[in-house]
Amino acid sequence: GLAMDVITLARELGKAVQQDERYLKMMTQQQANDEDKELQKLIGDFNLKRIALNTEINQAEKNQEKITEINNEIKDIYKKIMANENMISYNETKTELDSLLDFVLQILRGSVNGEDPELIQQQSGCSGSCSSCSGCH
């Protein structure tokens, strides 16, 4: 055919992203996270404490002291997770990759709004989507 359709081009773009150094770095870092026993234990503890917190919150007779205690434990574990070297590297790498994807989406959105795709510059700041911001503060 004369032109590749948009979906085919999107698939090609997907392949290009998977060859990008930021993507490859993130995959490597994700594996390092998975193999980090200490980090995995912290994440496991974090998830268990969140379940425990939900259980407490859903009790008919709420024990505010217990809720506060578990909440503090969760914050504590979260700090340790975020201080872990592998987690820090992962978050930095993910931010770079998110920034790349964000720019790709900005180009597409701008193009849909009739802007010249060649002239669209990367806007930093809020993308309007909270998922592109790292961390749950």
Tab-separated table of C-alpha atoms in Angstrom:
chain	number	residue	atom	x	y	z
A	1	GLY	CA	0.000	0.000	0.000
A	2	LEU	CA	0.904	3.638	-0.346
A	3	ALA	CA	0.925	4.539	3.322
A	4	MET	CA	1.304	2.484	6.441
A	5	ASP	CA	-1.825	2.849	8.523
A	6	VAL	CA	-1.646	4.594	11.876
A	7	ILE	CA	-1.892	1.349	13.877
A	8	THR	CA	0.997	-0.223	11.971
A	9	LEU	CA	3.053	2.893	12.641
A	10	ALA	CA	2.094	2.732	16.324
A	11	ARG	CA	3.354	-0.870	16.436
A	12	GLU	CA	6.602	0.238	14.782
A	13	LEU	CA	6.871	2.990	17.391
A	14	GLY	CA	6.365	0.371	20.102
A	15	LYS	CA	9.264	-1.657	18.704
A	16	ALA	CA	11.431	1.470	18.600
A	17	VAL	CA	10.623	2.213	22.261
A	18	GLN	CA	11.674	-1.333	23.177
A	19	GLN	CA	15.053	-0.685	21.553
A	20	ASP	CA	15.520	2.653	23.314
A	21	GLU	CA	18.274	2.703	25.948
A	22	ARG	CA	15.831	4.068	28.559
A	23	TYR	CA	13.553	1.055	28.056
A	24	LEU	CA	16.451	-1.396	28.166
A	25	LYS	CA	17.810	0.295	31.289
A	26	MET	CA	14.439	-0.012	32.975
A	27	MET	CA	14.121	-3.708	32.122
A	28	THR	CA	17.595	-4.326	33.569
A	29	GLN	CA	16.744	-2.324	36.664
A	30	GLN	CA	13.445	-4.154	37.092
A	31	GLN	CA	15.350	-7.433	37.094
A	32	ALA	CA	17.783	-6.058	39.683
A	33	ASN	CA	14.767	-5.123	41.832
A	34	ASP	CA	13.299	-8.602	41.456
A	35	GLU	CA	16.587	-10.187	42.525
A	36	ASP	CA	17.042	-7.840	45.499
A	37	LYS	CA	15.939	-10.079	48.388
A	38	GLU	CA	15.851	-7.242	50.920
A	39	LEU	CA	13.744	-5.043	48.644
A	40	GLN	CA	11.328	-7.875	47.865
A	41	LYS	CA	10.913	-8.594	51.567
A	42	LEU	CA	10.133	-4.913	52.221
A	43	ILE	CA	7.587	-4.848	49.399
A	44	GLY	CA	6.002	-8.035	50.754
A	45	ASP	CA	5.814	-6.555	54.251
A	46	PHE	CA	4.368	-3.340	52.823
A	47	ASN	CA	1.585	-5.243	51.048
A	48	LEU	CA	0.778	-7.350	54.123
A	49	LYS	CA	0.575	-4.241	56.319
A	50	ARG	CA	-1.786	-2.619	53.817
A	51	ILE	CA	-4.056	-5.660	54.024
A	52	ALA	CA	-3.864	-5.505	57.827
A	53	LEU	CA	-4.752	-1.809	57.712
A	54	ASN	CA	-7.792	-2.468	55.509
A	55	THR	CA	-8.910	-5.189	57.879
A	56	GLU	CA	-8.670	-2.810	60.851
A	57	ILE	CA	-10.441	0.002	59.024
A	58	ASN	CA	-13.303	-2.320	58.100
A	59	GLN	CA	-13.865	-3.522	61.678
A	60	ALA	CA	-17.221	-2.581	63.145
A	61	GLU	CA	-15.420	-1.498	66.298
A	62	LYS	CA	-12.557	0.605	64.991
A	63	ASN	CA	-9.393	0.566	67.072
A	64	GLN	CA	-7.893	3.975	66.260
A	65	GLU	CA	-4.700	3.186	68.148
A	66	LYS	CA	-4.095	0.030	66.144
A	67	ILE	CA	-4.901	1.855	62.870
A	68	THR	CA	-2.407	4.600	63.713
A	69	GLU	CA	0.216	2.015	64.642
A	70	ILE	CA	-0.138	0.075	61.383
A	71	ASN	CA	-0.197	3.333	59.438
A	72	ASN	CA	3.121	4.362	60.975
A	73	GLU	CA	4.611	0.944	60.193
A	74	ILE	CA	3.497	1.333	56.571
A	75	LYS	CA	5.116	4.788	56.331
A	76	ASP	CA	8.272	3.362	57.857
A	77	ILE	CA	8.469	0.477	55.379
A	78	TYR	CA	7.692	2.849	52.500
A	79	LYS	CA	10.647	5.073	53.505
A	80	LYS	CA	12.924	2.026	53.559
A	81	ILE	CA	11.687	0.910	50.127
A	82	MET	CA	12.300	4.379	48.677
A	83	ALA	CA	15.779	4.532	50.259
A	84	ASN	CA	16.798	1.218	48.662
A	85	GLU	CA	19.528	1.782	46.032
A	86	ASN	CA	17.840	-0.433	43.441
A	87	MET	CA	14.507	1.286	43.985
A	88	ILE	CA	16.116	4.719	43.598
A	89	SER	CA	17.731	3.661	40.305
A	90	TYR	CA	14.465	2.126	39.142
A	91	ASN	CA	12.492	5.306	39.870
A	92	GLU	CA	15.051	7.493	38.072
A	93	THR	CA	14.997	5.221	35.033
A	94	LYS	CA	11.207	5.043	35.047
A	95	THR	CA	10.988	8.839	35.184
A	96	GLU	CA	13.185	9.073	32.066
A	97	LEU	CA	11.065	6.525	30.210
A	98	ASP	CA	7.813	8.189	31.334
A	99	SER	CA	9.162	11.507	30.077
A	100	LEU	CA	9.850	9.960	26.667
A	101	LEU	CA	6.348	8.460	26.465
A	102	ASP	CA	4.879	11.721	27.665
A	103	PHE	CA	6.549	13.587	24.808
A	104	VAL	CA	5.303	11.007	22.305
A	105	LEU	CA	1.740	11.563	23.590
A	106	GLN	CA	2.188	15.355	23.470
A	107	ILE	CA	3.152	15.080	19.797
A	108	LEU	CA	0.094	12.928	19.074
A	109	ARG	CA	-2.275	15.199	21.012
A	110	GLY	CA	-0.857	18.302	19.366
A	111	SER	CA	-1.181	16.709	15.932
A	112	VAL	CA	-4.822	15.832	16.615
A	113	ASN	CA	-5.338	19.497	17.516
A	114	GLY	CA	-3.935	20.581	14.168
A	115	GLU	CA	-0.443	21.592	15.275
A	116	ASP	CA	2.584	20.940	13.068
A	117	PRO	CA	4.099	17.690	14.413
A	118	GLU	CA	7.585	18.958	13.480
A	119	LEU	CA	7.236	22.010	15.709
A	120	ILE	CA	5.825	20.438	18.872
A	121	GLN	CA	8.285	20.869	21.737
A	122	GLN	CA	8.310	18.837	24.927
A	123	GLN	CA	6.312	20.538	27.668
A	124	SER	CA	7.619	19.774	31.105
A	125	GLY	CA	5.529	19.981	34.209
A	126	CYS	CA	2.195	18.358	34.777
A	127	SER	CA	0.925	16.094	32.029
A	128	GLY	CA	-2.527	16.090	33.608
A	129	SER	CA	-2.086	12.417	34.411
A	130	CYS	CA	-0.939	11.586	37.917
A	131	SER	CA	0.350	8.190	36.805
A	132	SER	CA	3.306	9.916	35.142
A	133	CYS	CA	4.409	11.360	38.486
A	134	SER	CA	6.584	9.055	40.532
A	135	GLY	CA	5.776	7.964	44.050
A	136	CYS	CA	2.662	8.064	46.162
A	137	HIS	CA	3.410	10.854	48.613
